Each structure stands twice: as C-alpha cells, then as structure tokens.
C-alpha cells in the first residue's frame, strides 16, 4: 500500500501558478497532479506512454489529434501513447494524471 495526498499536491501547484507533481511511482505506473491556470497555455508534448486524465477541479477542453472533448469535474479520458494533445478553454483546471510505464 502506498498512500499519497492528491489534495495537498493540487493546493501546492495552484499556489505556485500551475505545474505537474508526481505523487506516486511504481513499476508500470506513474500518478501525478497537473494544474493549469489561465492565461498560461498547456505546452505538453506527446508522451511515450498511455495516460488517463481525471478532472479533479474546474473545466476545460482536451484536444486529442484535432478532436475536442469538453471535460468537467468527475470526467475522465484516455489518451493513447504518442497522441498530440493539450488542454484549452480553462481558467483553472486540476487533473489527476495516470501514466502506464513499461515494467
């Protein structure tokens, strides 16, 4: 068992004006919290691993390979490895990020 404090990470990142913090790593898995605060743009690049986003707070749109999906608190979405993607249309958005990693 490996407990981690998502709320504390979200709070730290919001106070810092956004960013990404890893809250757990283990073979095959990385869990992090990603906070975006407007007007700062989401500058992430495609990742080598599959990932899942779960919206913890706020709302915005995730564009994946040109397809836009509106998201709000409680929504989740899968993004395959290598897909071009970014969040848009947010004021403040906090998401739980789950990456699969080769074991």
CSV table of C-alpha atoms in Angstrom, one decimal:
chain,number,residue,atom,x,y,z
A,1,UNK,CA,0.0,0.0,0.0
A,2,UNK,CA,1.3,3.5,-1.0
A,3,UNK,CA,-0.9,6.4,0.2
A,4,UNK,CA,-0.4,9.8,-1.4
A,5,UNK,CA,-2.1,13.2,-0.9
A,6,UNK,CA,-3.6,14.4,-4.1
A,7,UNK,CA,-5.3,17.4,-2.4
A,8,UNK,CA,-2.0,18.7,-1.0
A,9,UNK,CA,-0.3,18.4,-4.4
A,10,UNK,CA,-3.2,20.2,-6.0
A,11,UNK,CA,-3.0,23.0,-3.4
A,12,UNK,CA,0.7,23.4,-3.8
A,13,UNK,CA,0.5,23.6,-7.6
A,14,UNK,CA,-2.4,26.1,-7.5
A,15,UNK,CA,-0.4,28.4,-5.2
A,16,UNK,CA,2.6,28.1,-7.5
A,17,UNK,CA,0.5,29.2,-10.5
A,18,UNK,CA,0.3,25.7,-12.0
A,19,UNK,CA,2.6,22.8,-12.9
A,20,UNK,CA,2.9,19.0,-12.5
A,21,UNK,CA,3.8,17.0,-9.5
A,22,UNK,CA,4.4,13.2,-9.3
A,23,UNK,CA,2.6,11.8,-6.3
A,24,UNK,CA,3.3,8.1,-6.9
A,25,UNK,CA,5.7,5.9,-9.0
A,26,UNK,CA,6.0,2.2,-9.1
A,27,UNK,CA,6.9,-0.4,-11.8
A,28,UNK,CA,4.5,0.2,-14.6
A,29,UNK,CA,2.8,3.3,-13.2
A,30,UNK,CA,3.1,7.0,-12.5
A,31,UNK,CA,0.4,9.1,-10.9
A,32,UNK,CA,0.6,12.8,-10.9
A,33,UNK,CA,-1.4,16.0,-10.4
A,34,UNK,CA,-1.4,18.6,-13.2
A,35,UNK,CA,-2.7,22.1,-12.6
A,36,UNK,CA,-3.2,24.6,-15.3
A,37,UNK,CA,-4.0,28.3,-14.6
A,38,UNK,CA,-5.0,30.7,-17.4
A,39,UNK,CA,-3.6,32.5,-19.2
A,40,UNK,CA,-0.7,30.1,-19.1
A,41,UNK,CA,-1.0,27.7,-22.1
A,42,UNK,CA,-0.7,23.9,-21.9
A,43,UNK,CA,2.6,23.2,-23.6
A,44,UNK,CA,2.8,19.5,-23.1
A,45,UNK,CA,4.1,17.3,-25.9
A,46,UNK,CA,3.0,13.8,-26.9
A,47,UNK,CA,4.1,11.2,-24.3
A,48,UNK,CA,5.7,7.7,-24.8
A,49,UNK,CA,3.1,6.1,-22.5
A,50,UNK,CA,-0.7,5.7,-22.5
A,51,UNK,CA,-2.3,8.1,-20.0
A,52,UNK,CA,-5.6,8.7,-18.3
A,53,UNK,CA,-6.8,12.2,-17.1
A,54,UNK,CA,-9.4,12.5,-14.3
A,55,UNK,CA,-10.6,16.1,-13.7
A,56,UNK,CA,-10.4,17.0,-10.0
A,57,UNK,CA,-11.5,20.6,-10.3
A,58,UNK,CA,-12.5,23.0,-13.0
A,59,UNK,CA,-13.5,22.5,-16.6
A,60,UNK,CA,-11.8,22.8,-19.9
A,61,UNK,CA,-11.4,21.1,-23.3
A,62,UNK,CA,-8.9,18.4,-24.2
A,63,UNK,CA,-7.9,18.4,-27.8
A,64,UNK,CA,-6.5,15.0,-28.9
A,65,UNK,CA,-5.3,14.7,-32.5
A,66,UNK,CA,-7.7,17.6,-33.5
A,67,UNK,CA,-10.8,16.2,-31.7
A,68,UNK,CA,-12.0,18.4,-28.9
A,69,UNK,CA,-13.7,16.9,-25.8
A,70,UNK,CA,-15.2,19.1,-23.1
A,71,UNK,CA,-14.4,18.0,-19.6
A,72,UNK,CA,-15.5,18.9,-16.1
A,73,UNK,CA,-15.1,17.7,-12.6
A,74,UNK,CA,-15.5,14.0,-12.4
A,75,UNK,CA,-14.9,13.3,-16.1
A,76,UNK,CA,-12.0,11.1,-17.2
A,77,UNK,CA,-10.4,10.5,-20.6
A,78,UNK,CA,-7.9,8.1,-22.1
A,79,UNK,CA,-5.1,9.4,-24.3
A,80,UNK,CA,-3.0,6.8,-26.2
A,81,UNK,CA,0.8,7.0,-26.3
A,82,UNK,CA,2.1,9.3,-29.0
A,83,UNK,CA,-1.1,11.3,-29.5
A,84,UNK,CA,-0.8,15.1,-29.8
A,85,UNK,CA,-2.9,16.6,-27.1
A,86,UNK,CA,-3.4,19.7,-25.0
A,87,UNK,CA,-5.9,21.3,-22.7
A,88,UNK,CA,-7.6,24.6,-23.8
A,89,UNK,CA,-10.5,26.8,-22.6
A,90,UNK,CA,-9.8,26.6,-18.9
A,91,UNK,CA,-9.4,29.2,-16.2
A,92,UNK,CA,-8.1,26.8,-13.6
A,93,UNK,CA,-8.0,23.1,-14.2
A,94,UNK,CA,-6.7,20.4,-11.9
A,95,UNK,CA,-6.4,16.8,-13.2
A,96,UNK,CA,-5.1,13.5,-11.8
A,97,UNK,CA,-2.8,12.0,-14.4
A,98,UNK,CA,-2.1,8.3,-14.6
A,99,UNK,CA,0.7,7.0,-16.9
A,100,UNK,CA,1.3,3.4,-17.7
A,101,UNK,CA,5.0,2.6,-17.7
A,102,UNK,CA,6.8,-0.5,-19.0
A,103,UNK,CA,7.5,-2.7,-16.0
